[in-house]
PDB file of C-alpha atoms in Angstrom:
ATOM      1  CA  MET A   1      87.695  61.560 -48.126  1.00  0.00           C
ATOM      2  CA  THR A   2      90.060  58.718 -47.280  1.00  0.00           C
ATOM      3  CA  PHE A   3      89.543  56.415 -44.307  1.00  0.00           C
ATOM      4  CA  ARG A   4      91.034  53.251 -42.801  1.00  0.00           C
ATOM      5  CA  THR A   5      89.184  50.029 -42.079  1.00  0.00           C
ATOM      6  CA  ASN A   6      89.690  46.276 -42.304  1.00  0.00           C
ATOM      7  CA  LEU A   7      89.113  44.384 -45.562  1.00  0.00           C
ATOM      8  CA  PHE A   8      86.517  42.026 -44.063  1.00  0.00           C
ATOM      9  CA  GLN A   9      84.525  44.931 -42.582  1.00  0.00           C
ATOM     10  CA  ALA A  10      84.464  46.664 -45.969  1.00  0.00           C
ATOM     11  CA  LEU A  11      83.427  43.425 -47.702  1.00  0.00           C
ATOM     12  CA  GLN A  12      80.528  42.985 -45.251  1.00  0.00           C
ATOM     13  CA  ALA A  13      79.376  46.623 -45.412  1.00  0.00           C
ATOM     14  CA  ALA A  14      79.436  47.103 -49.184  1.00  0.00           C
ATOM     15  CA  ASP A  15      76.480  46.190 -51.396  1.00  0.00           C
ATOM     16  CA  ILE A  16      78.621  45.928 -54.534  1.00  0.00           C
ATOM     17  CA  VAL A  17      82.247  44.772 -54.437  1.00  0.00           C
ATOM     18  CA  VAL A  18      84.647  44.593 -57.370  1.00  0.00           C
ATOM     19  CA  CYS A  19      88.082  42.964 -57.270  1.00  0.00           C
ATOM     20  CA  ASN A  20      90.514  43.533 -60.157  1.00  0.00           C
ATOM     21  CA  GLY A  21      87.642  44.720 -62.346  1.00  0.00           C
ATOM     22  CA  GLN A  22      85.434  41.662 -61.676  1.00  0.00           C
ATOM     23  CA  ARG A  23      82.337  41.683 -59.481  1.00  0.00           C
ATOM     24  CA  VAL A  24      82.558  39.590 -56.306  1.00  0.00           C
ATOM     25  CA  VAL A  25      79.768  37.004 -56.579  1.00  0.00           C
ATOM     26  CA  SER A  26      80.377  35.125 -53.320  1.00  0.00           C
ATOM     27  CA  LYS A  27      82.621  35.331 -50.281  1.00  0.00           C
ATOM     28  CA  MET A  28      83.562  33.330 -47.240  1.00  0.00           C
ATOM     29  CA  LEU A  29      85.047  35.511 -44.526  1.00  0.00           C
ATOM     30  CA  ASP A  30      84.987  33.170 -41.518  1.00  0.00           C
ATOM     31  CA  SER A  31      88.369  32.558 -39.980  1.00  0.00           C
ATOM     32  CA  GLY A  32      89.630  30.943 -36.824  1.00  0.00           C
ATOM     33  CA  PRO A  33      90.840  27.638 -35.486  1.00  0.00           C
ATOM     34  CA  GLY A  34      87.587  25.726 -36.143  1.00  0.00           C
ATOM     35  CA  VAL A  35      87.181  26.826 -39.756  1.00  0.00           C
ATOM     36  CA  LEU A  36      88.455  24.388 -42.383  1.00  0.00           C
ATOM     37  CA  LEU A  37      88.550  26.761 -45.377  1.00  0.00           C
ATOM     38  CA  GLU A  38      90.625  29.882 -45.744  1.00  0.00           C
ATOM     39  CA  PRO A  39      88.719  33.157 -46.347  1.00  0.00           C
ATOM     40  CA  TYR A  40      88.135  33.764 -50.061  1.00  0.00           C
ATOM     41  CA  VAL A  41      86.137  35.670 -52.671  1.00  0.00           C
ATOM     42  CA  ASP A  42      84.771  34.236 -55.908  1.00  0.00           C
ATOM     43  CA  LEU A  43      84.708  36.581 -58.888  1.00  0.00           C
ATOM     44  CA  ALA A  44      82.337  36.772 -61.857  1.00  0.00           C
ATOM     45  CA  ASP A  45      85.042  35.458 -64.216  1.00  0.00           C
ATOM     46  CA  GLY A  46      85.193  32.185 -62.244  1.00  0.00           C
ATOM     47  CA  SER A  47      88.426  32.905 -60.392  1.00  0.00           C
ATOM     48  CA  THR A  48      88.890  32.610 -56.632  1.00  0.00           C
ATOM     49  CA  HIS A  49      91.152  34.790 -54.493  1.00  0.00           C
ATOM     50  CA  TYR A  50      92.167  33.714 -51.007  1.00  0.00           C
ATOM     51  CA  ILE A  51      92.343  36.766 -48.791  1.00  0.00           C
ATOM     52  CA  GLN A  52      93.504  37.932 -45.392  1.00  0.00           C
ATOM     53  CA  ASP A  53      91.814  40.472 -43.143  1.00  0.00           C
ATOM     54  CA  VAL A  54      94.273  43.336 -43.463  1.00  0.00           C
ATOM     55  CA  GLU A  55      93.957  47.034 -42.775  1.00  0.00           C
ATOM     56  CA  ILE A  56      93.055  48.980 -45.904  1.00  0.00           C
ATOM     57  CA  MET A  57      92.860  52.627 -46.878  1.00  0.00           C
ATOM     58  CA  VAL A  58      89.677  53.371 -48.852  1.00  0.00           C
ATOM     59  CA  ASP A  59      89.827  56.485 -51.053  1.00  0.00           C
ATOM     60  CA  GLY A  60      87.003  58.875 -51.912  1.00  0.00           C
ATOM     61  CA  GLU A  61      85.926  56.722 -54.863  1.00  0.00           C
ATOM     62  CA  GLY A  62      85.668  53.531 -52.796  1.00  0.00           C
ATOM     63  CA  ARG A  63      88.946  52.009 -54.012  1.00  0.00           C
ATOM     64  CA  ALA A  64      91.462  50.131 -51.901  1.00  0.00           C
ATOM     65  CA  TYR A  65      94.502  47.922 -52.502  1.00  0.00           C
ATOM     66  CA  THR A  66      95.646  44.782 -50.706  1.00  0.00           C
ATOM     67  CA  PRO A  67      98.650  42.564 -51.298  1.00  0.00           C
ATOM     68  CA  ALA A  68      97.875  39.344 -53.158  1.00  0.00           C
ATOM     69  CA  ARG A  69      98.265  36.118 -51.214  1.00  0.00           C
ATOM     70  CA  GLY A  70     101.814  34.803 -51.636  1.00  0.00           C
ATOM     71  CA  GLY A  71     103.237  38.255 -52.299  1.00  0.00           C
ATOM     72  CA  GLY A  72     104.604  37.404 -55.750  1.00  0.00           C
ATOM     73  CA  THR A  73     101.815  38.937 -57.834  1.00  0.00           C
ATOM     74  CA  GLU A  74     100.270  42.343 -58.351  1.00  0.00           C
ATOM     75  CA  PRO A  75      98.151  43.768 -55.522  1.00  0.00           C
ATOM     76  CA  LEU A  76      94.397  43.236 -55.532  1.00  0.00           C
ATOM     77  CA  VAL A  77      92.456  46.353 -56.477  1.00  0.00           C
ATOM     78  CA  TRP A  78      89.119  46.584 -54.671  1.00  0.00           C
ATOM     79  CA  GLY A  79      86.090  48.752 -55.364  1.00  0.00           C
ATOM     80  CA  PHE A  80      83.373  49.136 -52.731  1.00  0.00           C
ATOM     81  CA  GLN A  81      79.925  50.668 -53.305  1.00  0.00           C
ATOM     82  CA  VAL A  82      77.017  51.084 -50.934  1.00  0.00           C
ATOM     83  CA  VAL A  83      73.527  51.287 -52.410  1.00  0.00           C
ATOM     84  CA  ARG A  84      71.176  53.484 -50.401  1.00  0.00           C
ATOM     85  CA  PRO A  85      67.966  55.443 -50.884  1.00  0.00           C
ATOM     86  CA  LEU A  86      68.190  58.530 -53.063  1.00  0.00           C
ATOM     87  CA  ARG A  87      68.835  61.738 -51.129  1.00  0.00           C
ATOM     88  CA  ALA A  88      68.305  65.355 -52.119  1.00  0.00           C
ATOM     89  CA  ALA A  89      72.085  65.791 -52.119  1.00  0.00           C
ATOM     90  CA  ASP A  90      72.304  63.239 -54.971  1.00  0.00           C
ATOM     91  CA  VAL A  91      70.305  65.228 -57.524  1.00  0.00           C
ATOM     92  CA  PRO A  92      69.623  68.862 -58.377  1.00  0.00           C
ATOM     93  CA  THR A  93      66.477  69.892 -56.528  1.00  0.00           C
ATOM     94  CA  ILE A  94      63.729  72.175 -57.780  1.00  0.00           C
ATOM     95  CA  GLU A  95      62.994  75.007 -55.438  1.00  0.00           C
ATOM     96  CA  LEU A  96      59.453  76.349 -55.481  1.00  0.00           C
ATOM     97  CA  PRO A  97      59.202  80.120 -55.835  1.00  0.00           C
ATOM     98  CA  PRO A  98      58.269  81.939 -52.630  1.00  0.00           C
ATOM     99  CA  LEU A  99      54.592  82.802 -52.307  1.00  0.00           C
ATOM    100  CA  LYS A 100      53.555  86.452 -52.272  1.00  0.00           C
ATOM    101  CA  LEU A 101      51.466  87.272 -49.217  1.00  0.00           C
ATOM    102  CA  GLU A 102      49.004  89.490 -51.098  1.00  0.00           C
ATOM    103  CA  GLU A 103      48.401  86.761 -53.672  1.00  0.00           C
ATOM    104  CA  VAL A 104      47.670  84.130 -51.015  1.00  0.00           C
ATOM    105  CA  VAL A 105      45.335  86.429 -49.077  1.00  0.00           C
ATOM    106  CA  GLY A 106      43.512  87.358 -52.298  1.00  0.00           C
ATOM    107  CA  ARG A 107      42.992  83.688 -53.195  1.00  0.00           C
ATOM    108  CA  LEU A 108      41.671  82.899 -49.718  1.00  0.00           C
ATOM    109  CA  ARG A 109      39.233  85.836 -49.860  1.00  0.00           C
ATOM    110  CA  LYS A 110      37.906  84.704 -53.246  1.00  0.00           C
ATOM    111  CA  MET A 111      37.424  81.173 -51.894  1.00  0.00           C
ATOM    112  CA  GLY A 112      35.592  82.556 -48.856  1.00  0.00           C
ATOM    113  CA  GLN A 113      33.340  84.748 -51.006  1.00  0.00           C
ATOM    114  CA  GLY A 114      32.484  81.802 -53.247  1.00  0.00           C
ATOM    115  CA  ARG A 115      31.431  79.715 -50.250  1.00  0.00           C
ATOM    116  CA  ARG A 116      29.217  82.502 -48.904  1.00  0.00           C
ATOM    117  CA  ARG A 117      27.402  82.767 -52.255  1.00  0.00           C
ATOM    118  CA  GLU A 118      26.804  79.005 -52.312  1.00  0.00           C
ATOM    119  CA  GLU A 119      25.455  79.054 -48.756  1.00  0.00           C
ATOM    120  CA  ALA A 120      23.128  81.996 -49.577  1.00  0.00           C
ATOM    121  CA  SER A 121      21.540  80.238 -52.543  1.00  0.00           C
TER     122      SER A 121
END
């Protein structure tokens, strides 16, 4: 399922971000007239990419592409992952077999008879 969003929103929402195959280890996304530094991401290989908040299209595998700053190089390839609690939809589930009514009633009767014997003695 493909969807559109802004790069900065995706960077803030994702738990794990990869840019050009390298994990993003830090980011500064503040922008505006009072901010001295341009928005950037630092990657695990020690490189820094200055970025702009552009609209991106994220595909079903969490990938997106943005133009590199300056326009003369290859686009930046992003990978976004969100870590969340495990859900039943994530793993095959084990369904318990349905109980047979006669079997349940028989077990309850045996339990009741055992209690009566204990109370009588």
